[in-house]
């Protein structure tokens, strides 16, 4: 059965695009991106979705309480066949914290990408945090979403060196290149039924 994927975005959409390309090239098998939803109507990611022929929906969150907004998002996902217990929800630069009700609804079926080696540097501006701390190694993490921010079981991580002449932009773009590799890999593993969550650990079967 085809895995139906819904992708939540807020901005640029480069991770979204890497996943759309991976589906099209057959690197992610037995899966289809059914809908892309943005909490920002002006997000470039919506234009990327349309360009790839994927339904793009804006659900503006300005002036709407978090719980209410999240249930509108869940409704739109379900309308497009991304059902709890069946579908997969991907956060790709979604700059909004999902309430527990949403996380419980799609339990074990929501993934996020974060530009640090979690549990280091959760939250906003992770690349800046790594530089400001003086870290020698930075990176990115794909993880399942739990209701605590940036804290769910880790699926794949990739380390990236921090260079002495790095600024936030150069480090962020080196990390981003790896994000574009590991997010599709994690989604492919999920689509192939090869991920199992055991407590805090994610086991990958061969
Ligand atoms: C990416 O670097 C992603 O890891 C980060 O936002 C960027 C979105 O870029 N996400 C977070 O910081 C989540 N806490 P994109 O819209 O081009 O994919």
Coordinates of C-alpha atoms and ligand atoms in Angstrom, one line a residue:
X1 CA 0.0 0.0 0.0
X2 CA 1.3 3.5 -0.9
X3 CA 2.3 5.5 2.2
X4 CA 0.6 8.9 2.1
X5 CA 2.9 11.7 3.3
X6 CA 1.8 15.2 4.4
X7 CA 4.6 17.8 4.8
X8 CA 4.3 20.8 7.1
X9 CA 6.4 23.9 6.2
X10 CA 6.9 27.5 7.1
X11 CA 9.4 29.0 4.7
X12 CA 12.1 28.2 2.1
X13 CA 11.2 24.6 1.5
X14 CA 14.6 23.1 0.5
X15 CA 14.1 20.0 2.6
X16 CA 10.6 19.7 1.1
X17 CA 12.1 19.8 -2.4
X18 CA 14.8 17.2 -1.5
X19 CA 12.0 14.8 -0.4
X20 CA 9.8 15.5 -3.5
X21 CA 12.8 14.8 -5.7
X22 CA 13.6 11.6 -3.9
X23 CA 10.0 10.4 -4.3
X24 CA 10.1 11.2 -8.0
X25 CA 13.4 9.4 -8.5
X26 CA 12.1 6.3 -6.7
X27 CA 14.7 6.7 -3.8
X28 CA 11.6 6.8 -1.5
X29 CA 9.5 3.8 -2.7
X30 CA 5.8 3.0 -2.2
X31 CA 5.1 6.6 -1.1
X32 CA 3.4 9.7 -2.4
X33 CA 3.4 13.3 -1.0
X34 CA -0.3 14.0 -0.8
X35 CA -0.3 17.5 0.6
X36 CA 2.0 20.3 1.7
X37 CA 0.6 22.6 4.4
X38 CA 2.1 25.9 5.4
X39 CA 1.2 28.1 8.4
X40 CA 2.6 31.0 6.3
X41 CA 0.7 31.8 3.1
X42 CA 3.7 33.6 1.7
X43 CA 6.1 30.6 2.1
X44 CA 8.3 29.8 -0.9
X45 CA 7.7 26.1 0.0
X46 CA 4.1 26.4 -1.2
X47 CA 5.3 27.4 -4.7
X48 CA 7.8 24.5 -4.7
X49 CA 5.0 22.1 -3.9
X50 CA 2.8 23.5 -6.8
X51 CA 5.8 23.3 -9.2
X52 CA 6.0 19.6 -8.4
X53 CA 2.3 19.1 -8.9
X54 CA 1.5 18.6 -5.2
X55 CA -1.5 20.1 -3.5
X56 CA -0.4 23.2 -1.5
X57 CA -2.5 24.5 1.3
X58 CA -2.0 27.6 3.5
X59 CA -3.5 27.6 6.9
X60 CA -2.4 30.9 8.4
X61 CA -1.8 30.6 12.1
X62 CA -1.8 34.3 12.8
X63 CA -4.6 35.0 15.3
X64 CA -5.6 31.4 15.7
X65 CA -4.8 29.6 19.0
X66 CA -2.3 26.7 18.7
X67 CA -4.7 23.9 19.5
X68 CA -7.3 25.2 17.0
X69 CA -4.7 25.7 14.3
X70 CA -3.3 22.2 14.8
X71 CA -6.7 20.6 14.5
X72 CA -7.3 22.5 11.3
X73 CA -4.0 21.1 10.0
X74 CA -5.0 17.6 11.1
X75 CA -8.3 18.0 9.3
X76 CA -6.5 19.1 6.1
X77 CA -4.1 16.1 6.4
X78 CA -7.0 13.7 6.7
X79 CA -8.9 15.2 3.8
X80 CA -5.8 14.4 1.7
X81 CA -5.7 10.8 2.9
X82 CA -2.8 11.3 5.5
X83 CA -4.6 9.4 8.2
X84 CA -3.5 8.7 11.8
X85 CA -2.1 5.2 12.2
X86 CA -1.5 5.0 8.4
X87 CA 0.1 8.1 7.0
X88 CA 3.4 10.0 7.7
X89 CA 3.7 13.6 8.7
X90 CA 7.0 15.4 8.0
X91 CA 8.0 18.7 9.5
X92 CA 10.3 20.4 7.1
X93 CA 11.3 23.8 8.5
X94 CA 7.9 24.0 10.3
X95 CA 8.6 26.7 12.8
X96 CA 5.7 26.0 15.1
X97 CA 5.4 23.7 18.1
X98 CA 2.7 21.0 17.7
X99 CA 0.4 20.5 20.7
X100 CA 0.3 17.2 22.5
X101 CA -3.1 16.4 21.0
X102 CA -1.6 16.4 17.5
X103 CA 1.5 14.5 18.5
X104 CA -0.7 11.8 20.2
X105 CA -3.0 11.6 17.1
X106 CA -0.2 10.8 14.8
X107 CA 1.9 8.9 17.4
X108 CA 5.1 7.5 16.0
X109 CA 4.3 8.9 12.5
X110 CA 5.7 12.4 12.7
X111 CA 9.3 13.2 11.8
X112 CA 11.3 16.4 12.1
X113 CA 14.7 17.6 10.9
X114 CA 16.8 19.8 13.1
X115 CA 20.1 21.5 12.2
X116 CA 22.1 20.3 15.2
X117 CA 23.3 17.0 16.7
X118 CA 20.5 16.7 19.3
X119 CA 20.3 16.8 22.3
X120 CA 22.8 19.7 21.7
X121 CA 21.4 23.0 20.7
X122 CA 17.6 22.4 20.5
X123 CA 15.2 25.3 19.6
X124 CA 15.8 28.3 17.4
X125 CA 19.1 29.2 15.6
X126 CA 20.8 25.9 16.3
X127 CA 23.7 26.7 13.9
X128 CA 24.3 30.1 15.6
X129 CA 24.2 28.3 19.0
X130 CA 26.9 25.8 17.9
X131 CA 29.2 28.6 16.7
X132 CA 28.6 30.7 19.8
X133 CA 29.4 27.8 22.0
X134 CA 32.6 27.1 20.2
X135 CA 31.6 23.6 19.1
X136 CA 34.1 21.9 16.7
X137 CA 31.5 19.5 15.3
X138 CA 28.0 20.5 14.3
X139 CA 25.4 18.5 12.2
X140 CA 21.8 17.6 11.8
X141 CA 19.3 15.1 13.2
X142 CA 16.2 13.4 11.9
X143 CA 14.0 12.3 14.7
X144 CA 10.5 11.2 15.6
X145 CA 8.5 14.0 17.2
X146 CA 7.5 13.8 20.8
X147 CA 5.6 16.5 22.7
X148 CA 8.8 17.9 24.2
X149 CA 10.5 20.1 21.7
X150 CA 13.4 18.5 19.6
X151 CA 13.4 15.5 22.0
X152 CA 11.9 12.4 20.2
X153 CA 13.8 9.2 19.3
X154 CA 16.6 9.8 16.9
X155 CA 16.5 8.1 13.4
X156 CA 19.6 9.4 11.6
X157 CA 22.3 12.0 12.5
X158 CA 25.1 13.4 10.4
X159 CA 28.1 15.3 11.7
X160 CA 29.7 18.3 10.0
X161 CA 32.9 20.0 11.0
X162 CA 32.9 23.6 12.2
X163 CA 35.7 25.6 10.5
X164 CA 37.5 28.5 12.1
X165 CA 36.4 30.9 9.4
X166 CA 32.7 29.8 9.5
X167 CA 30.0 32.2 10.0
X168 CA 26.4 31.3 10.6
X169 CA 25.6 31.2 6.9
X170 CA 28.5 29.0 5.8
X171 CA 27.9 26.6 8.6
X172 CA 24.2 26.5 8.0
X173 CA 24.7 25.7 4.3
X174 CA 27.2 22.9 5.0
X175 CA 24.7 21.4 7.4
X176 CA 21.9 21.9 4.9
X177 CA 23.6 19.8 2.3
X178 CA 23.6 16.9 4.8
X179 CA 20.0 17.6 5.8
X180 CA 19.0 17.1 2.1
X181 CA 20.6 13.6 2.3
X182 CA 19.5 12.2 5.6
X183 CA 15.9 13.3 5.6
X184 CA 15.0 11.4 2.4
X185 CA 17.0 8.4 3.8
X186 CA 14.9 8.4 7.0
X187 CA 11.7 8.7 5.1
X188 CA 12.7 5.8 2.8
X189 CA 13.4 3.6 5.8
X190 CA 10.0 4.4 7.2
X191 CA 8.3 3.8 3.9
X192 CA 10.0 0.4 3.7
X193 CA 8.8 -0.5 7.2
X194 CA 12.3 -0.8 8.6
X195 CA 12.1 1.5 11.6
X196 CA 11.0 0.4 15.0
X197 CA 10.8 2.6 18.1
X198 CA 12.0 1.0 21.3
X199 CA 12.0 3.5 24.2
X200 CA 14.3 6.3 23.2
X201 CA 16.0 4.2 20.5
X202 CA 15.1 3.7 16.9
X203 CA 16.1 0.3 15.5
X204 CA 16.7 -0.1 11.8
X205 CA 16.2 -3.5 10.3
X206 CA 18.1 -4.6 7.3
Ligands
LIG1 C1 16.4 23.7 8.0 O1 17.8 24.0 8.3 C2 15.8 22.9 9.2 O2 16.7 22.0 9.7 C3 15.5 24.0 10.1 O3 15.0 25.0 9.4 C4 15.6 25.0 8.1 C5 14.4 24.9 7.1 O4 14.9 25.0 5.8 N1 14.5 23.5 11.1 C6 14.6 23.9 12.4 O5 15.4 24.7 12.9 C7 13.5 23.2 13.3 N2 13.7 23.5 14.6 P1 14.1 24.6 4.5 O6 12.7 25.3 4.7 O7 14.9 25.1 3.4 O8 13.9 23.1 4.5

